[in-house]
mmCIF file of C-alpha atoms in Angstrom:
data_model
loop_
_atom_site.group_PDB
_atom_site.id
_atom_site.type_symbol
_atom_site.label_atom_id
_atom_site.label_comp_id
_atom_site.label_asym_id
_atom_site.label_seq_id
_atom_site.Cartn_x
_atom_site.Cartn_y
_atom_site.Cartn_z
ATOM 1 C CA MET A 27 -28.134 31.780 -5.478
ATOM 2 C CA HIS A 28 -28.969 34.046 -2.560
ATOM 3 C CA PRO A 29 -26.269 36.716 -1.926
ATOM 4 C CA MET A 30 -25.865 35.545 1.678
ATOM 5 C CA CYS A 31 -25.152 31.967 0.523
ATOM 6 C CA GLU A 32 -22.619 33.252 -1.992
ATOM 7 C CA SER A 33 -20.932 35.228 0.783
ATOM 8 C CA ILE A 34 -20.722 32.160 3.048
ATOM 9 C CA LEU A 35 -19.252 30.002 0.270
ATOM 10 C CA ALA A 36 -16.715 32.673 -0.596
ATOM 11 C CA ASP A 37 -15.680 32.926 3.051
ATOM 12 C CA LEU A 38 -15.230 29.148 3.262
ATOM 13 C CA ALA A 39 -13.085 29.213 0.142
ATOM 14 C CA LEU A 40 -10.830 31.891 1.630
ATOM 15 C CA HIS A 41 -10.794 30.414 5.131
ATOM 16 C CA PRO A 42 -11.027 26.588 5.057
ATOM 17 C CA MET A 43 -12.479 24.882 8.124
ATOM 18 C CA GLU A 44 -9.896 24.163 10.801
ATOM 19 C CA PHE A 45 -10.413 21.451 13.405
ATOM 20 C CA PRO A 46 -9.274 21.855 17.016
ATOM 21 C CA ASP A 47 -6.305 19.727 18.069
ATOM 22 C CA SER A 48 -8.401 17.700 20.505
ATOM 23 C CA PHE A 49 -10.881 16.743 17.774
ATOM 24 C CA THR A 50 -8.050 15.751 15.421
ATOM 25 C CA ALA A 51 -6.474 13.625 18.163
ATOM 26 C CA ILE A 52 -9.744 11.787 18.830
ATOM 27 C CA VAL A 53 -10.309 11.182 15.132
ATOM 28 C CA ALA A 54 -6.709 9.961 14.722
ATOM 29 C CA LEU A 55 -7.112 7.560 17.661
ATOM 30 C CA TRP A 56 -10.328 6.187 16.185
ATOM 31 C CA PHE A 57 -8.652 5.692 12.790
ATOM 32 C CA PHE A 58 -5.715 3.994 14.522
ATOM 33 C CA PHE A 59 -7.957 1.402 16.149
ATOM 34 C CA LEU A 60 -9.904 0.905 12.927
ATOM 35 C CA GLY A 61 -6.684 0.372 10.980
ATOM 36 C CA GLY A 62 -5.350 -1.833 13.763
ATOM 37 C CA ALA A 63 -8.458 -4.023 13.564
ATOM 38 C CA ILE A 64 -7.850 -4.447 9.832
ATOM 39 C CA GLY A 65 -4.225 -5.263 10.630
ATOM 40 C CA SER A 66 -5.438 -7.917 13.081
ATOM 41 C CA PHE A 67 -7.531 -9.477 10.328
ATOM 42 C CA LEU A 68 -4.515 -9.260 8.011
ATOM 43 C CA ASN A 69 -2.563 -11.375 10.512
ATOM 44 C CA VAL A 70 -5.243 -14.035 10.213
ATOM 45 C CA VAL A 71 -5.166 -13.901 6.408
ATOM 46 C CA VAL A 72 -1.364 -14.135 6.274
ATOM 47 C CA TYR A 73 -1.348 -17.196 8.544
ATOM 48 C CA ARG A 74 -4.349 -19.105 7.248
ATOM 49 C CA LEU A 75 -4.581 -18.381 3.541
ATOM 50 C CA PRO A 76 -1.319 -20.110 2.467
ATOM 51 C CA LEU A 77 -2.410 -23.169 4.492
ATOM 52 C CA GLY A 78 -5.754 -23.317 2.698
ATOM 53 C CA LEU A 79 -7.691 -22.607 5.917
ATOM 54 C CA SER A 80 -10.832 -20.504 6.233
ATOM 55 C CA ILE A 81 -10.148 -16.895 7.194
ATOM 56 C CA VAL A 82 -13.559 -16.635 8.872
ATOM 57 C CA ARG A 83 -13.928 -19.805 10.960
ATOM 58 C CA PRO A 84 -12.950 -20.650 13.618
ATOM 59 C CA SER A 85 -12.468 -17.372 15.440
ATOM 60 C CA SER A 86 -9.015 -16.301 16.605
ATOM 61 C CA HIS A 87 -7.626 -18.780 19.111
ATOM 62 C CA CYS A 88 -4.406 -19.905 20.786
ATOM 63 C CA PRO A 89 -2.480 -22.183 18.399
ATOM 64 C CA ARG A 90 -1.481 -24.533 21.259
ATOM 65 C CA CYS A 91 -4.504 -24.920 23.544
ATOM 66 C CA LYS A 92 -7.118 -23.799 20.935
ATOM 67 C CA THR A 93 -8.805 -21.503 23.487
ATOM 68 C CA PRO A 94 -10.703 -18.703 21.702
ATOM 69 C CA ILE A 95 -9.263 -15.237 22.319
ATOM 70 C CA LEU A 96 -11.643 -13.120 24.396
ATOM 71 C CA PRO A 97 -12.936 -9.901 22.813
ATOM 72 C CA ARG A 98 -11.207 -7.783 25.474
ATOM 73 C CA ASP A 99 -7.919 -9.507 24.650
ATOM 74 C CA ASN A 100 -8.377 -8.949 20.916
ATOM 75 C CA VAL A 101 -8.066 -5.151 21.042
ATOM 76 C CA PRO A 102 -5.362 -4.161 18.539
ATOM 77 C CA VAL A 103 -1.906 -3.737 20.121
ATOM 78 C CA PHE A 104 -3.216 -3.141 23.655
ATOM 79 C CA GLY A 105 -4.644 -6.652 23.965
ATOM 80 C CA TRP A 106 -1.174 -8.127 23.426
ATOM 81 C CA LEU A 107 0.353 -5.669 25.899
ATOM 82 C CA LEU A 108 -2.224 -6.476 28.589
ATOM 83 C CA LEU A 109 -1.573 -10.197 28.143
ATOM 84 C CA ARG A 110 2.186 -9.521 28.209
ATOM 85 C CA GLY A 111 2.541 -11.489 25.013
ATOM 86 C CA LYS A 112 1.153 -14.741 26.420
ATOM 87 C CA CYS A 113 -2.061 -16.749 26.100
ATOM 88 C CA ARG A 114 -4.382 -16.125 29.047
ATOM 89 C CA ALA A 115 -5.290 -19.832 29.281
ATOM 90 C CA CYS A 116 -2.030 -21.756 28.813
ATOM 91 C CA GLY A 117 0.700 -19.115 28.876
ATOM 92 C CA CYS A 118 1.849 -19.905 25.331
ATOM 93 C CA ARG A 119 4.021 -17.118 23.916
ATOM 94 C CA ILE A 120 2.321 -14.904 21.310
ATOM 95 C CA SER A 121 4.659 -13.518 18.665
ATOM 96 C CA PRO A 122 5.283 -9.748 18.876
ATOM 97 C CA ARG A 123 4.773 -9.625 15.113
ATOM 98 C CA TYR A 124 1.004 -9.554 15.672
ATOM 99 C CA PRO A 125 0.897 -6.211 17.542
ATOM 100 C CA LEU A 126 3.595 -4.796 15.252
ATOM 101 C CA VAL A 127 1.469 -5.516 12.171
ATOM 102 C CA GLU A 128 -1.593 -4.042 13.902
ATOM 103 C CA ALA A 129 0.344 -0.919 14.887
ATOM 104 C CA ALA A 130 1.771 -0.514 11.384
ATOM 105 C CA ALA A 131 -1.692 -0.826 9.827
ATOM 106 C CA GLY A 132 -3.177 1.611 12.328
ATOM 107 C CA LEU A 133 -0.465 4.207 11.815
ATOM 108 C CA THR A 134 -0.694 3.870 8.032
ATOM 109 C CA PHE A 135 -4.455 4.467 8.133
ATOM 110 C CA VAL A 136 -3.992 7.506 10.379
ATOM 111 C CA LEU A 137 -1.301 8.873 8.059
ATOM 112 C CA PHE A 138 -3.447 8.522 4.927
ATOM 113 C CA MET A 139 -6.470 10.031 6.653
ATOM 114 C CA LEU A 140 -4.508 13.005 7.958
ATOM 115 C CA LEU A 141 -2.925 13.680 4.572
ATOM 116 C CA GLU A 142 -5.949 13.152 2.337
ATOM 117 C CA PRO A 143 -9.459 13.842 3.702
ATOM 118 C CA LEU A 144 -8.355 15.884 6.747
ATOM 119 C CA ALA A 145 -5.706 17.920 4.893
ATOM 120 C CA ASP A 146 -7.604 18.324 1.605
ATOM 121 C CA GLY A 147 -5.359 15.903 -0.277
ATOM 122 C CA ILE A 148 -2.166 17.851 0.310
ATOM 123 C CA ASN A 149 -0.108 14.826 -0.772
ATOM 124 C CA LEU A 150 -2.004 14.208 -4.017
ATOM 125 C CA PRO A 151 -1.072 15.577 -7.464
ATOM 126 C CA ILE A 152 -4.359 17.455 -7.804
ATOM 127 C CA ALA A 153 -5.264 21.129 -8.086
ATOM 128 C CA GLN A 154 -5.380 22.813 -4.701
ATOM 129 C CA GLY A 155 -8.366 24.757 -3.393
ATOM 130 C CA PRO A 156 -11.840 23.764 -2.108
ATOM 131 C CA THR A 157 -13.452 23.950 -5.553
ATOM 132 C CA ALA A 158 -10.915 21.645 -7.213
ATOM 133 C CA GLN A 159 -10.702 19.248 -4.273
ATOM 134 C CA ALA A 160 -14.482 18.869 -4.207
ATOM 135 C CA ASN A 161 -14.154 16.897 -7.443
ATOM 136 C CA TYR A 162 -12.181 14.159 -5.673
ATOM 137 C CA PRO A 163 -13.595 11.644 -3.138
ATOM 138 C CA LEU A 164 -10.752 12.176 -0.680
ATOM 139 C CA LEU A 165 -12.130 9.792 1.947
ATOM 140 C CA GLY A 166 -12.560 7.100 -0.683
ATOM 141 C CA ILE A 167 -9.036 7.756 -1.996
ATOM 142 C CA ALA A 168 -7.586 7.280 1.487
ATOM 143 C CA VAL A 169 -9.409 3.958 1.946
ATOM 144 C CA TYR A 170 -8.388 2.912 -1.579
ATOM 145 C CA HIS A 171 -4.722 3.663 -0.875
ATOM 146 C CA PHE A 172 -4.894 1.946 2.517
ATOM 147 C CA ALA A 173 -6.250 -1.192 0.870
ATOM 148 C CA LEU A 174 -3.286 -1.247 -1.524
ATOM 149 C CA ALA A 175 -0.674 -0.635 1.187
ATOM 150 C CA THR A 176 -2.029 -3.237 3.616
ATOM 151 C CA THR A 177 -2.544 -5.981 1.054
ATOM 152 C CA LEU A 178 0.958 -5.454 -0.349
ATOM 153 C CA GLY A 179 2.182 -5.675 3.230
ATOM 154 C CA GLY A 180 0.293 -8.946 3.667
ATOM 155 C CA ALA A 181 1.946 -10.384 0.562
ATOM 156 C CA ALA A 182 5.348 -9.296 1.894
ATOM 157 C CA LEU A 183 4.663 -11.064 5.210
ATOM 158 C CA MET A 184 3.775 -14.278 3.392
ATOM 159 C CA ALA A 185 7.044 -13.997 1.461
ATOM 160 C CA VAL A 186 8.951 -13.492 4.734
ATOM 161 C CA ASP A 187 7.344 -16.680 6.065
ATOM 162 C CA GLY A 188 8.436 -18.529 2.923
ATOM 163 C CA ALA A 189 4.806 -19.330 2.117
ATOM 164 C CA ALA A 190 3.320 -19.473 -1.363
ATOM 165 C CA ILE A 191 1.134 -16.435 -2.032
ATOM 166 C CA PRO A 192 -2.140 -17.813 -3.451
ATOM 167 C CA ARG A 193 -3.123 -16.535 -6.876
ATOM 168 C CA ARG A 194 -6.589 -15.706 -5.570
ATOM 169 C CA TYR A 195 -4.971 -13.232 -3.162
ATOM 170 C CA TRP A 196 -3.523 -11.307 -6.101
ATOM 171 C CA LEU A 197 -6.783 -11.681 -8.032
ATOM 172 C CA VAL A 198 -8.821 -10.120 -5.222
ATOM 173 C CA MET A 199 -6.300 -7.250 -5.036
ATOM 174 C CA LEU A 200 -6.562 -6.634 -8.775
ATOM 175 C CA VAL A 201 -10.362 -6.694 -8.777
ATOM 176 C CA ALA A 202 -10.453 -4.302 -5.808
ATOM 177 C CA GLY A 203 -8.100 -1.987 -7.694
ATOM 178 C CA LEU A 204 -9.841 -2.100 -11.079
ATOM 179 C CA VAL A 205 -13.558 -2.021 -10.262
ATOM 180 C CA PRO A 206 -14.024 1.049 -7.961
ATOM 181 C CA PRO A 207 -12.382 3.550 -10.392
ATOM 182 C CA ILE A 208 -14.858 2.506 -13.083
ATOM 183 C CA VAL A 209 -17.511 4.146 -10.892
ATOM 184 C CA TRP A 210 -15.213 6.858 -9.438
ATOM 185 C CA PRO A 211 -12.386 7.540 -11.947
ATOM 186 C CA GLN A 212 -11.115 10.305 -9.661
ATOM 187 C CA LEU A 213 -9.718 7.623 -7.336
ATOM 188 C CA ARG A 214 -6.665 7.827 -9.615
ATOM 189 C CA PRO A 215 -5.583 11.501 -9.654
ATOM 190 C CA VAL A 216 -3.281 11.124 -12.696
ATOM 191 C CA ALA A 217 -4.879 10.038 -15.988
ATOM 192 C CA ALA A 218 -3.128 7.313 -17.971
ATOM 193 C CA LEU A 219 -3.849 8.751 -21.413
ATOM 194 C CA LEU A 220 -2.929 12.136 -22.833
ATOM 195 C CA GLY A 221 -6.090 14.204 -22.702
ATOM 196 C CA GLY A 222 -7.837 11.353 -20.931
ATOM 197 C CA ALA A 223 -8.745 13.249 -17.784
ATOM 198 C CA GLY A 224 -12.420 13.002 -17.077
ATOM 199 C CA SER A 225 -15.042 11.192 -15.083
ATOM 200 C CA THR A 226 -16.340 8.482 -17.401
ATOM 201 C CA PRO A 227 -16.284 4.722 -16.760
ATOM 202 C CA PHE A 228 -14.165 4.305 -19.894
ATOM 203 C CA VAL A 229 -11.426 6.511 -18.423
ATOM 204 C CA GLY A 230 -11.442 4.537 -15.167
ATOM 205 C CA ALA A 231 -11.261 1.197 -16.974
ATOM 206 C CA ALA A 232 -8.568 2.342 -19.427
ATOM 207 C CA ASP A 233 -6.405 3.800 -16.657
ATOM 208 C CA GLY A 234 -6.601 0.562 -14.704
ATOM 209 C CA LEU A 235 -5.830 -1.775 -17.602
ATOM 210 C CA ILE A 236 -2.875 0.324 -18.779
ATOM 211 C CA GLY A 237 -1.574 0.455 -15.219
ATOM 212 C CA VAL A 238 -1.875 -3.314 -14.824
ATOM 213 C CA ALA A 239 -0.061 -3.964 -18.117
ATOM 214 C CA VAL A 240 2.846 -1.589 -17.421
ATOM 215 C CA GLY A 241 3.147 -2.650 -13.764
ATOM 216 C CA TRP A 242 3.157 -6.343 -14.748
ATOM 217 C CA LEU A 243 5.853 -5.879 -17.403
ATOM 218 C CA ILE A 244 8.193 -3.883 -15.161
ATOM 219 C CA GLY A 245 7.517 -6.214 -12.242
ATOM 220 C CA LEU A 246 8.346 -9.127 -14.514
ATOM 221 C CA CYS A 247 11.770 -7.580 -15.132
ATOM 222 C CA ALA A 248 12.249 -7.435 -11.365
ATOM 223 C CA SER A 249 11.165 -11.039 -10.789
ATOM 224 C CA PRO A 250 14.709 -12.493 -11.137
ATOM 225 C CA ALA A 251 15.556 -10.618 -7.938
ATOM 226 C CA GLU A 252 13.895 -13.331 -5.859
ATOM 227 C CA LEU A 253 14.134 -16.367 -8.125
ATOM 228 C CA GLU A 254 17.272 -17.767 -6.482
ATOM 229 C CA ARG A 255 15.982 -17.540 -2.908
ATOM 230 C CA ARG A 256 12.350 -18.517 -3.247
ATOM 231 C CA PRO A 257 11.117 -21.907 -1.979
ATOM 232 C CA SER A 258 10.101 -24.369 -4.670
ATOM 233 C CA ASP A 259 6.391 -23.714 -4.122
ATOM 234 C CA ARG A 260 6.700 -19.921 -4.440
ATOM 235 C CA SER A 261 5.577 -18.312 -7.689
ATOM 236 C CA PRO A 262 8.298 -16.580 -9.734
ATOM 237 C CA PHE A 263 5.757 -13.905 -10.690
ATOM 238 C CA ASP A 264 5.044 -12.377 -7.271
ATOM 239 C CA ALA A 265 6.916 -9.157 -8.125
ATOM 240 C CA ALA A 266 4.990 -8.955 -11.411
ATOM 241 C CA PHE A 267 1.668 -9.377 -9.593
ATOM 242 C CA ALA A 268 2.694 -6.703 -7.080
ATOM 243 C CA GLY A 269 3.607 -4.355 -9.936
ATOM 244 C CA ALA A 270 0.278 -5.014 -11.631
ATOM 245 C CA CYS A 271 -1.557 -4.172 -8.395
ATOM 246 C CA VAL A 272 0.384 -0.928 -7.971
ATOM 247 C CA GLY A 273 -0.468 0.014 -11.558
ATOM 248 C CA ALA A 274 -4.138 -0.865 -11.046
ATOM 249 C CA TYR A 275 -4.470 1.373 -7.978
ATOM 250 C CA LEU A 276 -2.120 4.266 -8.721
ATOM 251 C CA GLY A 277 -1.681 4.263 -12.500
ATOM 252 C CA TRP A 278 1.192 3.281 -14.752
ATOM 253 C CA GLN A 279 3.258 6.393 -14.036
ATOM 254 C CA ALA A 280 3.416 5.640 -10.309
ATOM 255 C CA ALA A 281 4.089 1.952 -11.039
ATOM 256 C CA CYS A 282 7.192 2.913 -13.065
ATOM 257 C CA GLY A 283 8.615 5.033 -10.270
ATOM 258 C CA ILE A 284 7.691 2.731 -7.391
ATOM 259 C CA LEU A 285 9.085 -0.420 -8.988
ATOM 260 C CA PHE A 286 12.262 1.316 -10.084
ATOM 261 C CA VAL A 287 12.924 2.730 -6.603
ATOM 262 C CA SER A 288 12.028 -0.620 -4.995
ATOM 263 C CA VAL A 289 14.451 -2.629 -7.119
ATOM 264 C CA LEU A 290 17.165 0.010 -6.705
ATOM 265 C CA ALA A 291 16.664 -0.158 -2.926
ATOM 266 C CA TRP A 292 16.720 -3.947 -3.091
ATOM 267 C CA ALA A 293 20.068 -3.900 -4.939
ATOM 268 C CA VAL A 294 21.510 -1.552 -2.302
ATOM 269 C CA VAL A 295 20.189 -3.733 0.533
ATOM 270 C CA ARG A 296 21.662 -6.856 -1.070
ATOM 271 C CA LEU A 297 25.040 -5.157 -1.417
ATOM 272 C CA GLY A 298 24.864 -4.103 2.214
ATOM 273 C CA HIS A 299 23.899 -7.629 3.228
ATOM 274 C CA ARG A 300 26.846 -8.993 1.248
ATOM 275 C CA PHE A 301 29.514 -6.705 2.705
ATOM 276 C CA LEU A 302 28.101 -5.420 6.022
ATOM 277 C CA ALA A 303 25.870 -8.296 7.164
ATOM 278 C CA THR A 304 22.772 -6.084 7.158
ATOM 279 C CA PRO A 305 19.319 -7.739 7.408
ATOM 280 C CA ALA A 306 18.037 -9.177 4.134
ATOM 281 C CA VAL A 307 14.822 -7.554 2.869
ATOM 282 C CA GLY A 308 12.749 -9.088 0.087
ATOM 283 C CA PRO A 309 11.529 -7.223 -3.014
ATOM 284 C CA LEU A 310 7.868 -7.455 -1.966
ATOM 285 C CA ALA A 311 8.571 -5.769 1.376
ATOM 286 C CA LEU A 312 10.404 -2.961 -0.403
ATOM 287 C CA ILE A 313 7.573 -2.556 -2.914
ATOM 288 C CA ALA A 314 5.090 -2.240 -0.028
ATOM 289 C CA LEU A 315 7.248 0.313 1.807
ATOM 290 C CA THR A 316 8.000 2.318 -1.337
ATOM 291 C CA THR A 317 4.317 2.372 -2.306
ATOM 292 C CA THR A 318 3.348 3.809 1.083
ATOM 293 C CA ALA A 319 6.104 6.429 0.906
ATOM 294 C CA TRP A 320 5.170 7.300 -2.692
ATOM 295 C CA ILE A 321 1.527 7.900 -1.760
ATOM 296 C CA CYS A 322 2.570 10.197 1.096
ATOM 297 C CA ALA A 323 4.966 12.202 -1.108
ATOM 298 C CA TRP A 324 3.093 11.929 -4.419
ATOM 299 C CA ARG A 325 2.572 15.647 -5.016
ATOM 300 C CA PRO A 326 6.152 16.704 -4.153
ATOM 301 C CA LEU A 327 7.458 13.963 -6.440
ATOM 302 C CA VAL A 328 5.314 15.224 -9.323
ATOM 303 C CA ASP A 329 6.401 18.804 -8.647
ATOM 304 C CA PHE A 330 10.016 17.655 -8.651
ATOM 305 C CA VAL A 331 9.762 16.425 -12.251
ATOM 306 C CA ARG A 332 7.890 19.436 -13.575
ATOM 307 C CA GLN A 333 9.033 20.924 -16.840
ATOM 308 C CA GLY A 334 7.939 24.546 -16.946
ATOM 309 C CA GLU A 335 4.260 24.621 -16.039
ATOM 310 C CA THR A 336 3.385 21.164 -17.338
ATOM 311 C CA PRO A 337 4.139 18.038 -15.270
ATOM 312 C CA LEU A 338 6.076 15.387 -17.153
ATOM 313 C CA VAL A 339 3.433 12.883 -16.097
ATOM 314 C CA GLY A 340 0.912 14.625 -18.335
ATOM 315 C CA VAL A 341 2.858 14.854 -21.616
ATOM 316 C CA GLY A 342 4.625 12.401 -23.903
ATOM 317 C CA ALA A 343 7.770 12.367 -21.732
ATOM 318 C CA PRO A 344 6.567 9.447 -19.543
ATOM 319 C CA TRP A 345 7.098 7.059 -22.430
ATOM 320 C CA TYR A 346 10.755 8.013 -22.446
ATOM 321 C CA ILE A 347 10.851 7.725 -18.650
ATOM 322 C CA ALA A 348 9.205 4.301 -18.820
ATOM 323 C CA ALA A 349 11.817 3.051 -21.303
ATOM 324 C CA VAL A 350 14.677 4.264 -19.106
ATOM 325 C CA VAL A 351 13.098 2.876 -15.948
ATOM 326 C CA GLY A 352 12.424 -0.473 -17.603
ATOM 327 C CA GLY A 353 16.015 -0.747 -18.795
ATOM 328 C CA LEU A 354 17.454 0.136 -15.389
ATOM 329 C CA VAL A 355 15.143 -2.285 -13.607
ATOM 330 C CA ALA A 356 16.200 -5.093 -15.954
ATOM 331 C CA VAL A 357 19.897 -4.343 -15.373
ATOM 332 C CA LEU A 358 19.464 -4.158 -11.591
ATOM 333 C CA ALA A 359 17.425 -7.349 -11.514
ATOM 334 C CA ALA A 360 20.081 -9.187 -13.524
ATOM 335 C CA SER A 361 22.887 -7.939 -11.267
ATOM 336 C CA GLY A 362 20.819 -8.768 -8.201
ATOM 337 C CA LYS A 363 20.554 -12.358 -9.350
ATOM 338 C CA GLY A 364 24.327 -12.605 -9.162
ATOM 339 C CA LEU A 365 24.354 -11.137 -5.685
ATOM 340 C CA VAL A 366 21.917 -13.761 -4.489
ATOM 341 C CA ARG A 367 24.084 -16.553 -5.871
ATOM 342 C CA ARG A 368 27.049 -15.318 -3.823
ATOM 343 C CA ASP A 369 24.956 -15.358 -0.640
ATOM 344 C CA VAL A 370 23.632 -18.843 -1.262
ATOM 345 C CA GLY A 371 27.038 -20.229 -2.166
#
């Protein structure tokens, strides 16, 4: 390599590129609208899919007068604000949940983009530095994580509506989580197997399958948490499917932590609802929220459980952690079942 090129690369390594605040703001605004548009489509999926309707046709329209929504009125968040929450044609009230979902999706996309591709993956449990980070498709990781967070959020919204979550919804989530890492194993920063770090399709497939299996089993332990309150047409395995999806996208180690924290939070919320009349929150909503928080704080969480210079997630210790987490989740799920009975009675 030419000495001048070596000098330029060395300078970039010592002084990473910094973007001006105005550029970052414009990029963040663009990502917000892109995420908001996906959130708008998620609203359509959440409403139509449980009813067996097409998510493509007809286009978005007023549920009362059937008037198609104009493109200028379909801008995420701002379209609802300009219409003042009413249909332009008949004045029918439009639920504020639509712009809230769009805003949440937009902000989540901005957050992942700022933390991962624009901040060199500062939240990820990967080696720091331009050379190490070049081995990871940070833009792809952000999109991959956004897909997991939004689809879990969609499942939580269906649960809030009391609708049955179609099995094909979970199937599409699992396929989207398992297939891309076969081509890009680096989409999962933490390898499932001891000494399994690498960039081969086998590693990507093995990581995904192990994650699905562990996430499903721990999620299955948490399933009793919603058995007593679910409508008759709801599947008792929604928490297990959610756990399998978390394991497919993030790996089995993250699935253990996320599901444990989610069920622990659910038990606390149920206790609060029992004694303080706090709002009831379902397990799927807590899994979606915990997953998003886990992704944002992934590296600090890994650093927190370090033992010497070797993270616990890379040695044999996770098997012990998994056993403890599984036992605690089972106990909390069983106690949560009793809490639900008191509320219903």
